[in-house]
Amino acid sequence: MTRQVFLFFLLFSAGFFQAAPLKTYVYNNDVHHLSHYYQYLEDCNSYSTTAVIQNFRAGKFQNPQLDKAFSSGISTCSYWLAVAVQNSTGKNQKFLWSFKNNGLSFSLYEFKNNQLILLDESSMHESLGKRPYPVRSISFPFYLDPKQSKILFVKVTPTVNKNIYFPTAIETVEQFLTYELEFSYLMGKYFGVLLLTLFINFCLFVILRKRIYLYNIFYGFFIVLFQLSDFHFDSFEIPNAFFEFWSYINKDFYIALSIFFYAKVFQIFVELPKNFAKVNRILNWLNYTLLASAILLLVSGFLFHQNNYFIHFVNGFINFMIYIIIGFILVSIIIGIRFKINFFMLFGLSFLFMFYGFAGYLLNTLNLASLPIFRPGNLINGSVIEISLLTIFFIYKFKLDKEKAALKIITEIRKNDELSKKMLTIESEEQERLARNIHDEIGSDITGLRLQLENHLSSSTITAQHQESILENVKILYEKVRDLSHFMKPTEFNSNFMATIENQVLFYRKNVKNVEFELFSNLKDTDVFRPEIQSQLIRIIKEAYTNALKHSMASKISIQLIFENNILLLIIEDNGIGFDLSNEFKSIGLENMKSRVEFLKGIITLDSNKKGTSIIIEIPVL
């Protein structure tokens, strides 16, 4: 043991007298985060391995932020990490140095014989079977004998993702797999909740056909894709044959698409076009600019598989647009809450969780700040809570909208009822005016005509028999005009309803020959119905008589009027030749009868054949 420690010290003293102190990570003894032990060098000049060693000797490697994932913001430079590892146990140990970022490539070197020897290299673009160790992260295995030490270097190079951010750790295989098992179980719960909310929104969309549910599905869908990519579970879900193609999709593409659909959800949920039309137009412009940038990023990722300035620029522009859109939504929510506009408060509540997650992600991406992280991650925590709340708020809003629509329908029905009653009043007044004019004017004229005839006939040569016949005809004409005026006069609603119907039947019996009119009823003199029911039923009976007399060639027409269990049943039957319901319904005037029944919220049933016609009408009186 003394000899190995001496050799390790000699290694440092021979080549690194000028280097910054590199603390040794001693397995089975040190429990600190790996950031306490490794150092890094920014490489924007494509250093050779010799140049890297020279920089290390010159003390140009820097210490990272302690207890945090390595982060250097958006950059096109490569980075070198150096760490000294010692196995303090008494047995051989297999370690994994793992890195979690799907837009970077990693190359592992061992410092040996005063030079860097390449051990392995890999990236997230490789499927599980091609990786040094088949797990979701890039994990390089290496072995240490008892008390053995090694100095390892890793070169980190950006590919399609310019965000230099990755958690890293050195663990034994057992430690690594134990953590992965527990973490995967936790993430399974989160993905389960996300997928459940997507399913609920899908069901709502299928049932209600509202765009907001479709937009929320796409929003959640791209959040799921981002989380699969960000946590590297896509390597388990995507078939190996397509994985390399899939791996070159920049995860900022998923973020951009999720924000695009999130803004759409916001616009519909708070009714932005109605409340703030100008703000809505600006947000549309920003949103579609973001969409175009996302598509450009997707295409450029396939065209340029390696570090490229254009991808770097588009990446930065997308992050900028996301900042602008989220900020724009935040300001809109504040204004909406200030003016107490419906649903801005609810959306603002869910927005807080999403805002914290996205703000933390963007601040880490740009290496501007680091918000406290709640396991397993701020973005997935915020997304799960936010999408769940939105789904609940959607259902609540649908309930309110349904109640509002129902109230509007009820108001319209009441308004229509009032208009119908007013129209009936006008119709009744007009009929009364016509009846009065017929009685007063035409009746008076006929009476005057009769008096004149009596005066002239007395001095004429017409025989007495013919004179009597002429005067009798004039008398009959007067009586018919009088009966017609009484027939046209609307029903007095405070009069006896049954008596009015009986008078109507008597009118037909008196004036229509060769047709038998029957009336059956269980109504009592004390039975009084709403004015609109009385008025419409009398008009229905008149319409039925008119139709039967004009078209059916009937010799018998019967009416039954029965009142039971708050239902007024009117049955009108004749023994005529019948008619074709499908072809002659409108032509014979039954459409008016149907409209009157619908006005009374009743049901009309018609049956007609060569033996006659039957009309059954049920009117609720409550």
Steps between C-alpha positions, in 0.01 A plus 500: 500500500782741591667432165179578305438824692862600437465432126180702488669793674801466268268517199367836611834640613665407169253668268263726687699723732338805338148353479213605723445247777294203376329333791479124475159338511554210741230238461353357821619803690381821327129572476508846347360592160746433216524877438724514809762293317507562125632802314419621149651688208310689229632401157394735222815433292478121452798424724708191443543263791853635547364854523243387753773354723700821467198707604445274796862532609470877462212506746243610241244238601229657715285382786126470419209617710475269796210260546351585161487345156768626262364799309655745258188630325462496123841452342668353192821425691615163629580438865753276675436352842776347713458293814721283718334185636625255762356167614554486876333161540675167514338356187480568131222747412318578177405865472282700261571862414158615375385810310144606428450725195361394164666766283863435587766246413742369765852357468670328795878520541739362759816686591776245471870528424470878483242490219123470453393159372152476344299229675156544347262752349125521462201731478125495547467451123599137546239239582526304824677207338783719372570688822786414736239399755135440393322754721319827435803718577843489336689294756862393459602193700849476647666278759714574802695241692519524878671829598555586131468857373440643154479842341224518240414768247177540306457719195149639457403624152161646400314344206143618430455646848709802594387495860807387695321365802529151642486327837796267551600245762746216566338200668529127523269301274290396800457860616418616149237233432337547841459870429373434146238254627366743758509796262329310218221397736453863602497622139249230410253662739550840340463368147190310612335820625593684179360224281182485710439873451561458127246217489242711687553788257472260208165374631381858549602586145323196353181580693493880479703569183662808653840612368627589845511132600689412181753776563546383858560146372778624272641716779519204735622270222804718425566538872512120523738482202722763657509316832579171325787674323619706795506203737625269220220246528451530124786252458270236651187598307627569147595195286872471427441527125359852541685617808791675329258695281296583809803604705580792270172671585605784727303491824442874471277407206267324746511796737418742219204290380366460853513878553329553163202283597503634856452852362209369290340353812547833679338697217189282495464445875506871594319602177790727409365601153187639667664657805826632350486483120825691444688293757366187332634610160846568645505165677399328175792664320746397774357150513527429128852647495589247769338221295700593190822510706425157647451350153827664388678349801359156419619515139843640586553225758470238225715696254783581742571215739798671657577830664369777275466875544159507329355245745654700782330818374157336452528340844566837658219667306250233610598545864458876456154455343393267780602766753301763309185287466499385862559858612224621269256245642601599854432869432166414335398294803588785736297747292207257479502448876527876552182556297329198663437325170365146523744205507823707507536423871454126445747490214744709702489245782604216270746728318706552817608136506582492129683833526726376779590187305569674169679791664730259682570310179580814300714651776700177520524485120643850480705451819350817645375364831396180671163468671450246779428163339223277631555137414474365237508840325329837504374478145330163533360593842361824363365331187320223688336742743422757231346257249299331776365835621422609145302181442299563818446864401389391151230281652398780737487751213297257291252469788471879526467538122231232495307673778540833320378349174205337679411833662521670162271236347252539785508878457443463127212258560339742744553783256347294219208408723440866576519585131264213416252616762526852366442374146201299617361809667547700181343218297203483736454877492510496120246219481277684744528815289406306184211329678374835630528657156310211342229521764473876520557605143402211272224390737363854514518529123303177460241621750470825307473305174217293646306812604544651156382180335192492722412856397558442128350153485172624646446722195643259244320251276691206654268247651472480876648152499812619317529803723494279807767275346731794427463639849558155651825464305616839619416397856697176461794698359490731801498207743798340323698823519410530868604138567823553307586807706435306820710209367793726417488676833787367721428305813460695817753336730294557807194337342403134512747315280276201436206722410712673238587167337136389509395823327765439239363151429146638485613752239621221272189289561284793402694612194642176353253254351545125452781475762449369852697681774557323833650631824604290803666650808557442870574870563301672770370852500754580772799386292695809399827493307763754414381754238756387244383137533135596449578728208727254319273197552202685354710596198621141467140374499406758238799397288409131535139565396611708203746234380247219536224687319726614214700184434371185668145474360401380846141446609587491867745701712539432871688685773600357837636731769630319809682644803693256724822515703571860396490399133240643264434245227334610174399230250356601161380224264319484168387222264630664183732380227821584690823640358871427456678644804838525325374688192195693612593601852571864420256538215198424713582747772603260774832683538319785678341250735841348575650844572224581748554169681875564519431844645301333778789251558267221399517188286305443179448158340339457158371185338324492164384231262219439253251449783562837661733720699582512871677789676606455863635801691638493855543833679662533846306754705754553781 
